[in-house]
Amino acid sequence: RPDLAAALRELRAQYEALAARNLQAAEDWYRARCARLHERAARSQEAVRASRKEAGECRRQLQARLVEMESLRGAHQSLERQLQELEERHSAEAAGLQDTIGQLEDDLRNTKNEMARHLREYQDLLNVKMALDIEIAAYRKLLEGEETLFNMGSVGLPALNSLPSPTYSFQPRNFSSST
C-alpha cells in the first residue's frame, strides 16, 4: 500500500511551499502596494502642504491688500475733504475779490466823477482868471493912457471925459469834459 501519509506529507509540503510562495507574493504585493500608497500619500501631503502654504500666502496677500485698500480709502476720503475745503476757501476768496473789484470800480467811478467836477471847476476858474486878466489889461491900458495924457499936459479935462469908457462883462463859458 502506498504510503498515504508520505504522499499527504509531500502534498502538504507542496501546499505549504505554495502557500509560503503565495504568502510571500502577497506580502511582496502588499509591501509594493503600501510603498506606492506611501509615496502617493507623501506626494499628496507635500501637495497639501504646498497648497496650504500657497493658501496662507494668498490669505496674507489678501489681508495686505485689504489693509492697503482701507488705507487708500482713508487717504482718498482725506483728499476729498481737503479738495472740498480748498474749493470752499477758493470760492470765498473769489467772492471777496469780486466784492473788492466792485468796491474798486465804485471808487474809480466816484474818482472819475470827482475829477470831472474838479476839471469843470478848474475850467470855470480859468475862465474867471482869463476874464480878470483881460480886465486888468484893459485897466492897465486905461491907466497907461491917462499917464500919457497927464504927461503930455496939453490935453484938458474936458477932452478926457470925451474918451469912450470901455465896459467889460464876464460871461463864464461852460466846458464839458469827457471822462
C-alpha atoms as a PDB file:
ATOM      1  CA  ARG A   1       0.000   0.000   0.000  1.00  0.00           C
ATOM      2  CA  PRO A   2       1.294   3.184  -0.968  1.00  0.00           C
ATOM      3  CA  ASP A   3       2.300   5.374   1.763  1.00  0.00           C
ATOM      4  CA  LEU A   4      -0.513   7.810   2.044  1.00  0.00           C
ATOM      5  CA  ALA A   5       0.962   9.594   4.919  1.00  0.00           C
ATOM      6  CA  ALA A   6       4.117  10.279   2.918  1.00  0.00           C
ATOM      7  CA  ALA A   7       2.066  11.431  -0.054  1.00  0.00           C
ATOM      8  CA  LEU A   8      -0.001  13.582   2.215  1.00  0.00           C
ATOM      9  CA  ARG A   9       3.172  14.913   3.755  1.00  0.00           C
ATOM     10  CA  GLU A  10       4.539  15.560   0.312  1.00  0.00           C
ATOM     11  CA  LEU A  11       1.297  17.183  -0.772  1.00  0.00           C
ATOM     12  CA  ARG A  12       1.203  19.072   2.460  1.00  0.00           C
ATOM     13  CA  ALA A  13       4.784  20.247   1.869  1.00  0.00           C
ATOM     14  CA  GLN A  14       3.851  21.289  -1.666  1.00  0.00           C
ATOM     15  CA  TYR A  15       0.813  23.110  -0.358  1.00  0.00           C
ATOM     16  CA  GLU A  16       2.841  24.719   2.390  1.00  0.00           C
ATOM     17  CA  ALA A  17       5.506  25.721  -0.140  1.00  0.00           C
ATOM     18  CA  LEU A  18       2.803  27.039  -2.441  1.00  0.00           C
ATOM     19  CA  ALA A  19       1.149  28.790   0.499  1.00  0.00           C
ATOM     20  CA  ALA A  20       4.508  30.204   1.557  1.00  0.00           C
ATOM     21  CA  ARG A  21       5.136  31.391  -2.009  1.00  0.00           C
ATOM     22  CA  ASN A  22       1.624  32.844  -2.211  1.00  0.00           C
ATOM     23  CA  LEU A  23       2.101  34.391   1.212  1.00  0.00           C
ATOM     24  CA  GLN A  24       5.468  35.766   0.134  1.00  0.00           C
ATOM     25  CA  ALA A  25       3.951  37.035  -3.148  1.00  0.00           C
ATOM     26  CA  ALA A  26       1.008  38.562  -1.245  1.00  0.00           C
ATOM     27  CA  GLU A  27       3.402  40.201   1.228  1.00  0.00           C
ATOM     28  CA  ASP A  28       5.576  41.478  -1.625  1.00  0.00           C
ATOM     29  CA  TRP A  29       2.468  42.732  -3.434  1.00  0.00           C
ATOM     30  CA  TYR A  30       1.219  44.267  -0.152  1.00  0.00           C
ATOM     31  CA  ARG A  31       4.601  45.892   0.554  1.00  0.00           C
ATOM     32  CA  ALA A  32       4.832  47.197  -3.032  1.00  0.00           C
ATOM     33  CA  ARG A  33       1.277  48.480  -2.858  1.00  0.00           C
ATOM     34  CA  CYS A  34       1.916  50.061   0.554  1.00  0.00           C
ATOM     35  CA  ALA A  35       5.145  51.616  -0.714  1.00  0.00           C
ATOM     36  CA  ARG A  36       3.287  53.093  -3.688  1.00  0.00           C
ATOM     37  CA  LEU A  37       0.488  54.297  -1.423  1.00  0.00           C
ATOM     38  CA  HIS A  38       3.035  55.770   0.990  1.00  0.00           C
ATOM     39  CA  GLU A  39       4.706  57.536  -1.934  1.00  0.00           C
ATOM     40  CA  ARG A  40       1.354  58.806  -3.155  1.00  0.00           C
ATOM     41  CA  ALA A  41       0.426  59.840   0.380  1.00  0.00           C
ATOM     42  CA  ALA A  42       3.774  61.629   0.782  1.00  0.00           C
ATOM     43  CA  ARG A  43       3.269  63.379  -2.559  1.00  0.00           C
ATOM     44  CA  SER A  44      -0.293  64.234  -1.588  1.00  0.00           C
ATOM     45  CA  GLN A  45       0.909  65.541   1.776  1.00  0.00           C
ATOM     46  CA  GLU A  46       3.531  67.635   0.003  1.00  0.00           C
ATOM     47  CA  ALA A  47       0.859  68.889  -2.389  1.00  0.00           C
ATOM     48  CA  VAL A  48      -1.450  69.614   0.579  1.00  0.00           C
ATOM     49  CA  ARG A  49       1.395  71.408   2.395  1.00  0.00           C
ATOM     50  CA  ALA A  50       2.212  73.377  -0.740  1.00  0.00           C
ATOM     51  CA  SER A  51      -1.498  74.182  -1.231  1.00  0.00           C
ATOM     52  CA  ARG A  52      -1.837  75.203   2.419  1.00  0.00           C
ATOM     53  CA  LYS A  53       1.297  77.291   2.159  1.00  0.00           C
ATOM     54  CA  GLU A  54       0.004  78.884  -1.054  1.00  0.00           C
ATOM     55  CA  ALA A  55      -3.419  79.430   0.557  1.00  0.00           C
ATOM     56  CA  GLY A  56      -1.716  81.019   3.576  1.00  0.00           C
ATOM     57  CA  GLU A  57       0.349  83.229   1.300  1.00  0.00           C
ATOM     58  CA  CYS A  58      -2.811  84.181  -0.613  1.00  0.00           C
ATOM     59  CA  ARG A  59      -4.546  84.949   2.700  1.00  0.00           C
ATOM     60  CA  ARG A  60      -1.615  87.112   3.782  1.00  0.00           C
ATOM     61  CA  GLN A  61      -1.631  88.898   0.420  1.00  0.00           C
ATOM     62  CA  LEU A  62      -5.404  89.345   0.675  1.00  0.00           C
ATOM     63  CA  GLN A  63      -5.046  90.777   4.178  1.00  0.00           C
ATOM     64  CA  ALA A  64      -2.254  93.076   2.992  1.00  0.00           C
ATOM     65  CA  ARG A  65      -4.408  94.199   0.041  1.00  0.00           C
ATOM     66  CA  LEU A  66      -7.387  94.778   2.328  1.00  0.00           C
ATOM     67  CA  VAL A  67      -5.261  96.846   4.709  1.00  0.00           C
ATOM     68  CA  GLU A  68      -3.787  98.746   1.760  1.00  0.00           C
ATOM     69  CA  MET A  69      -7.275  99.273   0.322  1.00  0.00           C
ATOM     70  CA  GLU A  70      -8.558 100.616   3.650  1.00  0.00           C
ATOM     71  CA  SER A  71      -5.533 102.875   3.886  1.00  0.00           C
ATOM     72  CA  LEU A  72      -6.110 104.150   0.357  1.00  0.00           C
ATOM     73  CA  ARG A  73      -9.809 104.616   1.076  1.00  0.00           C
ATOM     74  CA  GLY A  74      -8.901 106.738   4.113  1.00  0.00           C
ATOM     75  CA  ALA A  75      -6.379 108.721   2.080  1.00  0.00           C
ATOM     76  CA  HIS A  76      -8.987 109.192  -0.655  1.00  0.00           C
ATOM     77  CA  GLN A  77     -11.548 110.482   1.849  1.00  0.00           C
ATOM     78  CA  SER A  78      -8.941 112.798   3.353  1.00  0.00           C
ATOM     79  CA  LEU A  79      -8.035 114.142  -0.075  1.00  0.00           C
ATOM     80  CA  GLU A  80     -11.728 114.607  -0.912  1.00  0.00           C
ATOM     81  CA  ARG A  81     -12.199 116.615   2.305  1.00  0.00           C
ATOM     82  CA  GLN A  82      -9.113 118.707   1.537  1.00  0.00           C
ATOM     83  CA  LEU A  83     -10.367 119.303  -2.011  1.00  0.00           C
ATOM     84  CA  GLN A  84     -13.772 120.378  -0.713  1.00  0.00           C
ATOM     85  CA  GLU A  85     -12.141 122.712   1.838  1.00  0.00           C
ATOM     86  CA  LEU A  86      -9.925 124.184  -0.873  1.00  0.00           C
ATOM     87  CA  GLU A  87     -12.923 124.710  -3.156  1.00  0.00           C
ATOM     88  CA  GLU A  88     -14.847 126.410  -0.343  1.00  0.00           C
ATOM     89  CA  ARG A  89     -11.859 128.587   0.535  1.00  0.00           C
ATOM     90  CA  HIS A  90     -11.325 129.418  -3.147  1.00  0.00           C
ATOM     91  CA  SER A  91     -14.978 130.353  -3.663  1.00  0.00           C
ATOM     92  CA  ALA A  92     -14.872 132.505  -0.503  1.00  0.00           C
ATOM     93  CA  GLU A  93     -11.703 134.224  -1.737  1.00  0.00           C
ATOM     94  CA  ALA A  94     -13.250 134.676  -5.192  1.00  0.00           C
ATOM     95  CA  ALA A  95     -16.368 136.230  -3.624  1.00  0.00           C
ATOM     96  CA  GLY A  96     -14.147 138.510  -1.518  1.00  0.00           C
ATOM     97  CA  LEU A  97     -12.180 139.504  -4.595  1.00  0.00           C
ATOM     98  CA  GLN A  98     -15.405 140.164  -6.516  1.00  0.00           C
ATOM     99  CA  ASP A  99     -16.556 142.414  -3.661  1.00  0.00           C
ATOM    100  CA  THR A 100     -13.199 144.187  -3.715  1.00  0.00           C
ATOM    101  CA  ILE A 101     -13.443 144.611  -7.500  1.00  0.00           C
ATOM    102  CA  GLY A 102     -16.941 146.055  -7.105  1.00  0.00           C
ATOM    103  CA  GLN A 103     -15.736 148.478  -4.425  1.00  0.00           C
ATOM    104  CA  LEU A 104     -12.748 149.489  -6.537  1.00  0.00           C
ATOM    105  CA  GLU A 105     -14.997 150.040  -9.559  1.00  0.00           C
ATOM    106  CA  ASP A 106     -17.283 152.208  -7.409  1.00  0.00           C
ATOM    107  CA  ASP A 107     -14.260 154.118  -6.105  1.00  0.00           C
ATOM    108  CA  LEU A 108     -12.970 154.550  -9.658  1.00  0.00           C
ATOM    109  CA  ARG A 109     -16.368 155.814 -10.849  1.00  0.00           C
ATOM    110  CA  ASN A 110     -16.554 158.213  -7.886  1.00  0.00           C
ATOM    111  CA  THR A 111     -12.988 159.375  -8.530  1.00  0.00           C
ATOM    112  CA  LYS A 112     -13.778 159.964 -12.220  1.00  0.00           C
ATOM    113  CA  ASN A 113     -16.882 161.945 -11.290  1.00  0.00           C
ATOM    114  CA  GLU A 114     -14.889 163.950  -8.767  1.00  0.00           C
ATOM    115  CA  MET A 115     -12.135 164.569 -11.318  1.00  0.00           C
ATOM    116  CA  ALA A 116     -14.739 165.723 -13.857  1.00  0.00           C
ATOM    117  CA  ARG A 117     -16.195 168.083 -11.246  1.00  0.00           C
ATOM    118  CA  HIS A 118     -12.703 169.407 -10.402  1.00  0.00           C
ATOM    119  CA  LEU A 119     -12.000 169.834 -14.127  1.00  0.00           C
ATOM    120  CA  ARG A 120     -15.218 171.836 -14.565  1.00  0.00           C
ATOM    121  CA  GLU A 121     -14.314 173.949 -11.527  1.00  0.00           C
ATOM    122  CA  TYR A 122     -10.810 174.434 -12.939  1.00  0.00           C
ATOM    123  CA  GLN A 123     -12.229 175.457 -16.316  1.00  0.00           C
ATOM    124  CA  ASP A 124     -14.581 177.899 -14.583  1.00  0.00           C
ATOM    125  CA  LEU A 125     -11.696 179.329 -12.532  1.00  0.00           C
ATOM    126  CA  LEU A 126      -9.540 179.507 -15.653  1.00  0.00           C
ATOM    127  CA  ASN A 127     -12.314 181.421 -17.453  1.00  0.00           C
ATOM    128  CA  VAL A 128     -12.613 183.787 -14.494  1.00  0.00           C
ATOM    129  CA  LYS A 129      -8.836 184.260 -14.466  1.00  0.00           C
ATOM    130  CA  MET A 130      -8.764 184.969 -18.178  1.00  0.00           C
ATOM    131  CA  ALA A 131     -11.616 187.462 -17.824  1.00  0.00           C
ATOM    132  CA  LEU A 132      -9.814 189.085 -14.898  1.00  0.00           C
ATOM    133  CA  ASP A 133      -6.577 189.173 -16.916  1.00  0.00           C
ATOM    134  CA  ILE A 134      -8.458 190.885 -19.755  1.00  0.00           C
ATOM    135  CA  GLU A 135      -9.989 193.384 -17.322  1.00  0.00           C
ATOM    136  CA  ILE A 136      -6.593 194.012 -15.705  1.00  0.00           C
ATOM    137  CA  ALA A 137      -5.045 194.546 -19.140  1.00  0.00           C
ATOM    138  CA  ALA A 138      -7.856 196.941 -20.037  1.00  0.00           C
ATOM    139  CA  TYR A 139      -7.414 198.875 -16.788  1.00  0.00           C
ATOM    140  CA  ARG A 140      -3.664 198.914 -17.341  1.00  0.00           C
ATOM    141  CA  LYS A 141      -4.206 200.349 -20.811  1.00  0.00           C
ATOM    142  CA  LEU A 142      -6.529 202.930 -19.369  1.00  0.00           C
ATOM    143  CA  LEU A 143      -4.034 203.824 -16.680  1.00  0.00           C
ATOM    144  CA  GLU A 144      -1.189 203.996 -19.165  1.00  0.00           C
ATOM    145  CA  GLY A 145      -3.376 206.106 -21.433  1.00  0.00           C
ATOM    146  CA  GLU A 146      -4.137 208.511 -18.572  1.00  0.00           C
ATOM    147  CA  GLU A 147      -0.475 208.682 -17.626  1.00  0.00           C
ATOM    148  CA  THR A 148       0.471 209.611 -21.139  1.00  0.00           C
ATOM    149  CA  LEU A 149      -2.271 212.186 -21.172  1.00  0.00           C
ATOM    150  CA  PHE A 150      -1.047 213.654 -17.887  1.00  0.00           C
ATOM    151  CA  ASN A 151       2.499 213.583 -19.126  1.00  0.00           C
ATOM    152  CA  MET A 152       1.613 215.359 -22.283  1.00  0.00           C
ATOM    153  CA  GLY A 153      -0.074 218.046 -20.262  1.00  0.00           C
ATOM    154  CA  SER A 154      -1.741 219.632 -23.268  1.00  0.00           C
ATOM    155  CA  VAL A 155      -4.895 217.664 -23.010  1.00  0.00           C
ATOM    156  CA  GLY A 156      -7.526 219.250 -20.846  1.00  0.00           C
ATOM    157  CA  LEU A 157     -10.018 217.765 -18.547  1.00  0.00           C
ATOM    158  CA  PRO A 158     -12.954 218.034 -20.940  1.00  0.00           C
ATOM    159  CA  ALA A 159     -11.003 216.066 -23.512  1.00  0.00           C
ATOM    160  CA  LEU A 160     -10.557 213.215 -21.072  1.00  0.00           C
ATOM    161  CA  ASN A 161     -14.272 212.989 -20.497  1.00  0.00           C
ATOM    162  CA  SER A 162     -14.874 212.618 -24.178  1.00  0.00           C
ATOM    163  CA  LEU A 163     -12.868 209.330 -24.335  1.00  0.00           C
ATOM    164  CA  PRO A 164     -15.073 206.296 -24.565  1.00  0.00           C
ATOM    165  CA  SER A 165     -15.110 204.234 -21.406  1.00  0.00           C
ATOM    166  CA  PRO A 166     -14.831 200.506 -22.117  1.00  0.00           C
ATOM    167  CA  THR A 167     -17.249 198.203 -20.322  1.00  0.00           C
ATOM    168  CA  TYR A 168     -16.462 194.583 -19.796  1.00  0.00           C
ATOM    169  CA  SER A 169     -18.875 191.920 -18.755  1.00  0.00           C
ATOM    170  CA  PHE A 170     -17.858 188.489 -17.542  1.00  0.00           C
ATOM    171  CA  GLN A 171     -19.684 185.545 -19.005  1.00  0.00           C
ATOM    172  CA  PRO A 172     -18.143 182.209 -17.962  1.00  0.00           C
ATOM    173  CA  ARG A 173     -18.115 179.520 -20.598  1.00  0.00           C
ATOM    174  CA  ASN A 174     -19.217 176.039 -19.699  1.00  0.00           C
ATOM    175  CA  PHE A 175     -16.791 173.366 -20.879  1.00  0.00           C
ATOM    176  CA  SER A 176     -17.936 169.805 -20.941  1.00  0.00           C
ATOM    177  CA  SER A 177     -15.282 167.325 -20.013  1.00  0.00           C
ATOM    178  CA  SER A 178     -15.266 163.750 -21.138  1.00  0.00           C
ATOM    179  CA  THR A 179     -14.062 161.174 -18.664  1.00  0.00           C
END
